Every structure is written in structure tokens, then in C-alpha cells.
Amino acid sequence: MQLQHRFFYSIAIQVSQYLFWLLLLLFSGVAKADSTFTIIHSKQSLSFQTSSFCQNADLQISGISPKVEKLLWKHNNQVVQSNYTPAFIQTVAGTAQEGSHEDEFRYPSAIAVDAAGSIYIADHFNHRIQKWIPGAKQGITVAGGRGQGDAPDQLDYPMGVAIDQAGNLYVADASNQRIQKFTPSNPYGITVAGGNGRGNKANQFNMPFGICLDKEGNIYVADNYNHRIQKWMPGAVAGITVAGGKQAGSNANQLRYPSSVKVDKNGNLYIADASNDRIQLWIKDAKEGVTVAGGKRG
């Protein structure tokens, strides 16, 4: 019968005002060589030597400092296991409090990022788009924020946002049934899709949600209540249905309340088919989609 050894280490280490703890070291078996455990922290390392009577170590750690980058386990001075620590979540915009101040949101519904790393957020219930520069403590209103309405400088429950390479901002102005384009530093938008009332005609939307752009400047809109994806070419007065539009359903050629859409460099669409709990891939010019994630209800 193999000997079993149980060792408990409780080591508190303060690094850059963070604490991390080694809670439990569990070893079993008969030793043949020494082992070491090393914590890589900000390009420095801290090693712990095990007893020479133990091998096959099972190490459990909790509460590791965010500064810890890597964990190494060595046996006979050879690395036998290497793990990077999980990324820690960091808040880059907003606070834990709901509100309308420049550092707050009320139901942020979509984001986009420009080439400089600035984040654009559709601040849904505040009827505005907020721009957060990297490292900023509060946002800047770049569209809307002048009360709920349908004027060129107003929004009504924005649900989607996209930005092109020139820095122009596109907003799915959901309750106004339109897509608004805002040029940099201009608070007045122009309607580039929809804006013809709520409906299911080619020039209308019924609650446009997610939007995206391709390299030619075409706009793809998740037309939520119409269960379809509409493509609007630059300057067009009506959209083209490129996915769904066959009433609400779960067949391969149908969608049910699509909430978001993305396009890849080849023109293929990835659609968040919300009420069908699936992600649909629609190859360019295809008549039906293929489920690439989800779609299996418990």
C-alpha cells in the first residue's frame, strides 16, 4: 500500500498591495525526487520546495493576486506543468450604480470599439451613445442625450452601434425605426436606413437591434420583430432581406427575434437568433442558415 501524506500550507504574501494564499497542498505516493512549485509574478518568481518524500502533487490555490501571471510545477528541475492564471475582470466603463451621469449607464445594450481603443456604448434608457476613451473615468456623449425623441440630435431607445474606419458612428435607433449616421463631432445624425415608420416593407423596420458594417459600407440590421436580417447598401432607399424573413420559426430558413448580426471578410453572416437560442451562420447569398452554436434546448 502506498504511503499517503497530506501537507497543509497557509502562506500569506503581500505583493503590490494584493494578498494571495496557498490554501492546500496535497501529495501522495513514494518520493523518488524533489519537486518545486513556482509563482511567476511581474517577471519575478517565488518558489516552494516540497518534501523529498513526496511526489505526484495535487496543488490547489485560491485568492491569487492579479499580478500573478503564471504557475510552474517542476519535477527533477524539469517543467512538467505550466498554467497561466485566469484573466481578472476589469471594469472599463460605468459604475455599479444605474444613472444618467457621465460615469453611469441605464441598460447599456451594445458596444463598438474604434481603432484607437475607444469604446462606444448604446446607453439604452438614457437615449444616448457614450464614448469612453481608454483609461477615462467618465464617458462623453457623442450622439443623443438630448431627451427622448426623433429629432436629428435625439435618439429613442438605441439598441445597436457600429463604427467605420473613418470614425463615423451608426446607431440602431430602435423605437424610431431607423439607422442614424453621426459624423465625428457632429451631434446631428442623418437617417441612412429606415425612418419610414414601423412595418415590414423593404424600406421599414420593426425594432432594429444589432447592426454591423462590411468593408464596402453596407449596413446589416437585425430587424428583430420582422425576424429578418436586412442589408442596406450605401445610398439605398430600401433594404434587401439576406436572412430570415419567412415569419418567426426555427427552420433553417427562418429566424425568431434576431438580436445581433456580424459579418466576416467573406460576407458570411453570424446571427444571434435570440428566441431560438442559437447562432446561425448564413453563407453569403445562401437561402438558409446553419447552426454553429446552441440550438439544443434542455
CSV table of C-alpha atoms in Angstrom, one decimal:
chain,number,residue,atom,x,y,z
A,1,MET,CA,0.0,0.0,0.0
A,2,GLN,CA,1.3,3.4,-0.9
A,3,LEU,CA,2.0,5.9,1.8
A,4,GLN,CA,-0.2,8.9,1.8
A,5,HIS,CA,1.0,12.3,3.0
A,6,ARG,CA,-1.1,15.3,3.5
A,7,PHE,CA,0.5,18.7,3.9
A,8,PHE,CA,-1.2,22.0,4.5
A,9,TYR,CA,0.4,25.3,3.7
A,10,SER,CA,-1.1,28.6,4.5
A,11,ILE,CA,1.2,31.3,3.2
A,12,ALA,CA,0.2,34.9,3.0
A,13,ILE,CA,2.2,37.0,0.5
A,14,GLN,CA,1.7,40.7,0.1
A,15,VAL,CA,2.8,41.9,-3.4
A,16,SER,CA,1.7,45.4,-4.7
A,17,GLN,CA,-0.9,45.6,-2.0
A,18,TYR,CA,-2.5,42.3,-3.1
A,19,LEU,CA,-2.8,39.1,-1.0
A,20,PHE,CA,-2.8,35.6,-2.3
A,21,TRP,CA,-2.9,32.4,-0.3
A,22,LEU,CA,-1.7,28.9,-0.8
A,23,LEU,CA,-4.6,27.1,0.7
A,24,LEU,CA,-3.8,23.4,0.2
A,25,LEU,CA,-1.0,21.2,-0.9
A,26,LEU,CA,-1.9,17.5,-1.2
A,27,PHE,CA,0.7,14.9,-2.0
A,28,SER,CA,0.5,11.2,-2.3
A,29,GLY,CA,2.9,8.3,-3.2
A,30,VAL,CA,6.6,7.4,-2.5
A,31,ALA,CA,9.2,10.0,-3.4
A,32,LYS,CA,11.9,9.5,-6.0
A,33,ALA,CA,12.9,13.1,-6.5
A,34,ASP,CA,12.3,16.7,-5.3
A,35,SER,CA,9.6,18.9,-6.8
A,36,THR,CA,9.2,22.7,-6.8
A,37,PHE,CA,6.2,25.0,-7.4
A,38,THR,CA,7.0,28.4,-8.8
A,39,ILE,CA,4.8,31.5,-9.0
A,40,ILE,CA,5.8,34.0,-11.7
A,41,HIS,CA,4.8,37.5,-10.6
A,42,SER,CA,5.6,40.6,-12.6
A,43,LYS,CA,8.7,39.0,-14.1
A,44,GLN,CA,9.8,37.8,-10.7
A,45,SER,CA,9.4,34.4,-9.2
A,46,LEU,CA,8.8,32.8,-5.8
A,47,SER,CA,9.5,29.0,-5.4
A,48,PHE,CA,8.4,26.5,-2.8
A,49,GLN,CA,10.3,23.2,-2.3
A,50,THR,CA,8.4,20.1,-1.5
A,51,SER,CA,9.5,17.4,0.9
A,52,SER,CA,11.8,14.9,-0.7
A,53,PHE,CA,9.4,12.1,0.4
A,54,CYS,CA,6.5,13.2,-1.8
A,55,GLN,CA,5.6,13.1,-5.5
A,56,ASN,CA,2.5,13.3,-7.7
A,57,ALA,CA,1.5,16.6,-6.1
A,58,ASP,CA,-2.1,17.9,-6.4
A,59,LEU,CA,-2.0,21.7,-5.8
A,60,GLN,CA,-5.0,23.9,-5.1
A,61,ILE,CA,-4.7,27.7,-4.9
A,62,SER,CA,-7.3,30.4,-4.4
A,63,GLY,CA,-7.2,34.2,-3.9
A,64,ILE,CA,-4.2,34.7,-6.2
A,65,SER,CA,-3.1,38.3,-6.7
A,66,PRO,CA,-4.0,39.8,-10.1
A,67,LYS,CA,-0.3,40.4,-10.6
A,68,VAL,CA,0.4,36.7,-10.7
A,69,GLU,CA,1.0,35.7,-14.4
A,70,LYS,CA,2.0,32.1,-14.5
A,71,LEU,CA,2.2,28.9,-12.4
A,72,LEU,CA,5.0,26.4,-12.9
A,73,TRP,CA,5.3,22.9,-11.5
A,74,LYS,CA,8.8,21.3,-11.8
A,75,HIS,CA,10.0,17.7,-11.1
A,76,ASN,CA,13.7,17.0,-11.2
A,77,ASN,CA,14.2,20.5,-12.3
A,78,GLN,CA,12.1,19.9,-15.5
A,79,VAL,CA,8.8,21.7,-16.1
A,80,VAL,CA,6.0,19.2,-16.0
A,81,GLN,CA,3.1,21.6,-15.9
A,82,SER,CA,2.7,25.2,-16.9
A,83,ASN,CA,-0.5,27.3,-16.4
A,84,TYR,CA,-1.3,30.9,-17.0
A,85,THR,CA,-3.7,32.3,-14.3
A,86,PRO,CA,-7.2,33.3,-15.4
A,87,ALA,CA,-7.7,36.8,-16.6
A,88,PHE,CA,-9.3,39.1,-14.0
A,89,ILE,CA,-12.4,41.1,-14.9
A,90,GLN,CA,-11.8,44.8,-15.0
A,91,THR,CA,-14.5,47.5,-15.3
A,92,VAL,CA,-13.5,49.9,-18.1
A,93,ALA,CA,-16.7,51.9,-18.3
A,94,GLY,CA,-19.6,52.7,-15.9
A,95,THR,CA,-20.1,52.0,-12.2
A,96,ALA,CA,-22.2,49.6,-10.1
A,97,GLN,CA,-24.8,52.3,-9.9
A,98,GLU,CA,-27.5,52.9,-12.5
A,99,GLY,CA,-28.0,56.5,-13.5
A,100,SER,CA,-27.6,59.3,-16.1
A,101,HIS,CA,-24.4,60.9,-15.0
A,102,GLU,CA,-21.4,60.8,-17.4
A,103,ASP,CA,-19.9,57.8,-15.5
A,104,GLU,CA,-23.2,55.9,-15.4
A,105,PHE,CA,-25.4,53.8,-17.7
A,106,ARG,CA,-29.0,52.7,-17.8
A,107,TYR,CA,-29.2,49.4,-19.6
A,108,PRO,CA,-26.2,49.5,-21.9
A,109,SER,CA,-27.3,47.4,-24.9
A,110,ALA,CA,-24.4,47.3,-27.4
A,111,ILE,CA,-20.8,48.3,-27.8
A,112,ALA,CA,-18.3,49.0,-30.6
A,113,VAL,CA,-14.6,49.8,-30.5
A,114,ASP,CA,-12.6,52.1,-32.8
A,115,ALA,CA,-9.0,51.8,-34.0
A,116,ALA,CA,-7.8,53.9,-31.0
A,117,GLY,CA,-9.4,51.6,-28.5
A,118,SER,CA,-12.2,54.0,-27.5
A,119,ILE,CA,-15.5,52.2,-26.6
A,120,TYR,CA,-18.9,53.4,-27.9
A,121,ILE,CA,-21.8,52.2,-25.8
A,122,ALA,CA,-25.5,52.3,-26.7
A,123,ASP,CA,-26.9,53.7,-23.4
A,124,HIS,CA,-30.4,52.4,-24.0
A,125,PHE,CA,-32.6,54.0,-21.4
A,126,ASN,CA,-30.6,57.3,-21.4
A,127,HIS,CA,-31.2,57.6,-25.2
A,128,ARG,CA,-27.6,58.3,-25.9
A,129,ILE,CA,-24.3,56.9,-27.2
A,130,GLN,CA,-21.4,57.3,-24.8
A,131,LYS,CA,-17.7,57.3,-25.9
A,132,TRP,CA,-15.2,56.1,-23.3
A,133,ILE,CA,-11.5,56.8,-24.1
A,134,PRO,CA,-9.1,54.2,-22.7
A,135,GLY,CA,-8.5,54.9,-19.0
A,136,ALA,CA,-11.2,57.5,-18.8
A,137,LYS,CA,-13.3,57.8,-15.6
A,138,GLN,CA,-16.4,59.0,-17.4
A,139,GLY,CA,-17.9,59.0,-20.9
A,140,ILE,CA,-18.6,61.6,-23.5
A,141,THR,CA,-22.0,61.8,-25.2
A,142,VAL,CA,-21.4,61.6,-28.9
A,143,ALA,CA,-25.0,61.0,-30.1
A,144,GLY,CA,-28.4,61.7,-28.5
A,145,GLY,CA,-28.5,62.6,-24.8
A,146,ARG,CA,-30.9,65.5,-25.6
A,147,GLY,CA,-34.1,63.8,-24.4
A,148,GLN,CA,-36.1,61.0,-25.9
A,149,GLY,CA,-37.3,61.9,-29.4
A,150,ASP,CA,-37.0,61.7,-33.1
A,151,ALA,CA,-35.2,64.9,-34.0
A,152,PRO,CA,-31.8,64.6,-35.7
A,153,ASP,CA,-30.0,65.2,-32.4
A,154,GLN,CA,-32.1,62.8,-30.5
A,155,LEU,CA,-32.5,59.0,-30.1
A,156,ASP,CA,-35.3,56.8,-28.8
A,157,TYR,CA,-34.0,53.6,-27.1
A,158,PRO,CA,-30.8,53.0,-29.2
A,159,MET,CA,-30.2,49.2,-29.3
A,160,GLY,CA,-27.1,48.9,-31.6
A,161,VAL,CA,-24.0,50.7,-32.5
A,162,ALA,CA,-21.2,50.4,-35.1
A,163,ILE,CA,-18.3,52.5,-36.3
A,164,ASP,CA,-16.5,52.6,-39.6
A,165,GLN,CA,-12.8,53.2,-40.4
A,166,ALA,CA,-13.4,56.9,-40.8
A,167,GLY,CA,-14.9,57.2,-37.3
A,168,ASN,CA,-18.5,57.6,-38.4
A,169,LEU,CA,-21.0,56.3,-35.9
A,170,TYR,CA,-24.0,54.2,-36.9
A,171,VAL,CA,-26.8,53.8,-34.4
A,172,ALA,CA,-29.8,51.4,-34.5
A,173,ASP,CA,-32.4,53.9,-33.2
A,174,ALA,CA,-34.9,51.2,-32.3
A,175,SER,CA,-38.1,53.0,-31.4
A,176,ASN,CA,-37.6,55.5,-34.2
A,177,GLN,CA,-37.3,52.5,-36.6
A,178,ARG,CA,-34.2,54.0,-38.3
A,179,ILE,CA,-30.4,53.8,-38.6
A,180,GLN,CA,-28.7,57.1,-37.9
A,181,LYS,CA,-25.2,58.1,-39.0
A,182,PHE,CA,-23.3,60.6,-37.0
A,183,THR,CA,-20.0,62.0,-38.4
A,184,PRO,CA,-17.3,62.8,-35.9
A,185,SER,CA,-18.0,65.8,-33.6
A,186,ASN,CA,-21.5,66.3,-35.2
A,187,PRO,CA,-24.4,65.9,-32.8
A,188,TYR,CA,-26.9,65.8,-35.7
A,189,GLY,CA,-27.5,62.5,-37.3
A,190,ILE,CA,-28.8,61.6,-40.8
A,191,THR,CA,-31.1,58.7,-41.5
A,192,VAL,CA,-29.3,56.1,-43.7
A,193,ALA,CA,-31.8,53.3,-43.4
A,194,GLY,CA,-35.5,53.1,-42.4
A,195,GLY,CA,-37.2,56.1,-40.9
A,196,ASN,CA,-40.4,55.3,-42.7
A,197,GLY,CA,-42.5,54.2,-39.7
A,198,ARG,CA,-42.9,50.8,-38.1
A,199,GLY,CA,-43.6,48.0,-40.6
A,200,ASN,CA,-42.4,45.0,-42.6
A,201,LYS,CA,-41.9,46.7,-46.0
A,202,ALA,CA,-38.4,46.8,-47.6
A,203,ASN,CA,-37.9,50.4,-46.5
A,204,GLN,CA,-39.1,49.8,-42.9
A,205,PHE,CA,-38.0,48.2,-39.7
A,206,ASN,CA,-39.9,46.8,-36.8
A,207,MET,CA,-37.4,47.4,-33.9
A,208,PRO,CA,-33.9,47.3,-35.4
A,209,PHE,CA,-31.5,45.9,-32.8
A,210,GLY,CA,-27.9,44.9,-33.7
A,211,ILE,CA,-26.1,46.3,-36.7
A,212,CYS,CA,-22.7,45.9,-38.4
A,213,LEU,CA,-20.9,47.1,-41.5
A,214,ASP,CA,-18.9,45.3,-44.1
A,215,LYS,CA,-15.8,46.6,-46.0
A,216,GLU,CA,-18.0,48.1,-48.7
A,217,GLY,CA,-20.0,50.1,-46.3
A,218,ASN,CA,-23.1,48.0,-46.5
A,219,ILE,CA,-25.2,48.0,-43.3
A,220,TYR,CA,-26.6,44.8,-41.9
A,221,VAL,CA,-29.5,45.2,-39.5
A,222,ALA,CA,-31.1,42.6,-37.2
A,223,ASP,CA,-34.7,43.6,-37.8
A,224,ASN,CA,-36.0,42.0,-34.6
A,225,TYR,CA,-39.8,41.9,-34.8
A,226,ASN,CA,-39.6,41.2,-38.5
A,227,HIS,CA,-37.5,38.1,-37.9
A,228,ARG,CA,-35.0,39.0,-40.6
A,229,ILE,CA,-31.7,40.5,-41.4
A,230,GLN,CA,-31.8,43.5,-43.8
A,231,LYS,CA,-28.9,44.7,-45.9
A,232,TRP,CA,-28.8,48.3,-46.8
A,233,MET,CA,-26.3,49.4,-49.5
A,234,PRO,CA,-24.9,53.0,-49.3
A,235,GLY,CA,-27.5,55.4,-50.6
A,236,ALA,CA,-30.2,52.8,-50.9
A,237,VAL,CA,-33.8,53.7,-50.1
A,238,ALA,CA,-34.8,50.2,-49.2
A,239,GLY,CA,-33.2,47.1,-47.7
A,240,ILE,CA,-32.7,43.6,-49.1
A,241,THR,CA,-33.6,40.6,-46.9
A,242,VAL,CA,-30.4,38.4,-46.7
A,243,ALA,CA,-31.5,36.1,-43.9
A,244,GLY,CA,-34.9,35.0,-42.5
A,245,GLY,CA,-38.0,37.0,-43.4
A,246,LYS,CA,-40.1,33.8,-43.6
A,247,GLN,CA,-42.1,34.6,-40.5
A,248,ALA,CA,-40.9,33.6,-37.0
A,249,GLY,CA,-39.7,30.0,-36.8
A,250,SER,CA,-36.9,27.6,-36.1
A,251,ASN,CA,-36.4,26.1,-39.6
A,252,ALA,CA,-33.1,26.6,-41.3
A,253,ASN,CA,-34.5,29.4,-43.4
A,254,GLN,CA,-36.2,31.2,-40.5
A,255,LEU,CA,-35.2,33.3,-37.5
A,256,ARG,CA,-37.1,34.2,-34.4
A,257,TYR,CA,-36.4,37.7,-32.9
A,258,PRO,CA,-32.7,38.0,-34.1
A,259,SER,CA,-30.9,40.4,-31.8
A,260,SER,CA,-27.4,40.8,-33.3
A,261,VAL,CA,-25.5,40.2,-36.5
A,262,LYS,CA,-21.9,40.2,-37.6
A,263,VAL,CA,-20.3,39.9,-41.0
A,264,ASP,CA,-16.9,38.4,-41.8
A,265,LYS,CA,-14.4,39.4,-44.5
A,266,ASN,CA,-16.1,37.0,-47.0
A,267,GLY,CA,-19.6,38.4,-46.5
A,268,ASN,CA,-20.8,35.5,-44.3
A,269,LEU,CA,-23.2,36.4,-41.6
A,270,TYR,CA,-23.3,35.3,-38.0
A,271,ILE,CA,-26.7,35.9,-36.4
A,272,ALA,CA,-27.7,35.7,-32.8
A,273,ASP,CA,-31.1,34.1,-33.3
A,274,ALA,CA,-32.3,35.0,-29.8
A,275,SER,CA,-35.6,33.2,-29.3
A,276,ASN,CA,-34.3,30.1,-31.0
A,277,ASP,CA,-31.3,30.0,-28.6
A,278,ARG,CA,-28.8,29.5,-31.4
A,279,ILE,CA,-26.2,31.2,-33.5
A,280,GLN,CA,-26.8,30.9,-37.2
A,281,LEU,CA,-24.2,31.1,-40.0
A,282,TRP,CA,-25.5,32.3,-43.3
A,283,ILE,CA,-23.0,31.8,-46.0
A,284,LYS,CA,-23.1,34.8,-48.5
A,285,ASP,CA,-26.1,34.5,-50.8
A,286,ALA,CA,-27.4,31.4,-49.0
A,287,LYS,CA,-31.1,30.7,-48.7
A,288,GLU,CA,-30.8,29.2,-45.3
A,289,GLY,CA,-28.5,29.1,-42.2
A,290,VAL,CA,-26.5,26.5,-40.4
A,291,THR,CA,-26.5,26.3,-36.6
A,292,VAL,CA,-22.9,26.8,-35.3
A,293,ALA,CA,-23.7,27.2,-31.6
A,294,GLY,CA,-26.6,26.5,-29.3
A,295,GLY,CA,-29.9,25.4,-30.7
A,296,LYS,CA,-30.3,22.5,-28.2
A,297,ARG,CA,-32.9,23.3,-25.7
A,298,GLY,CA,-32.9,21.4,-22.4
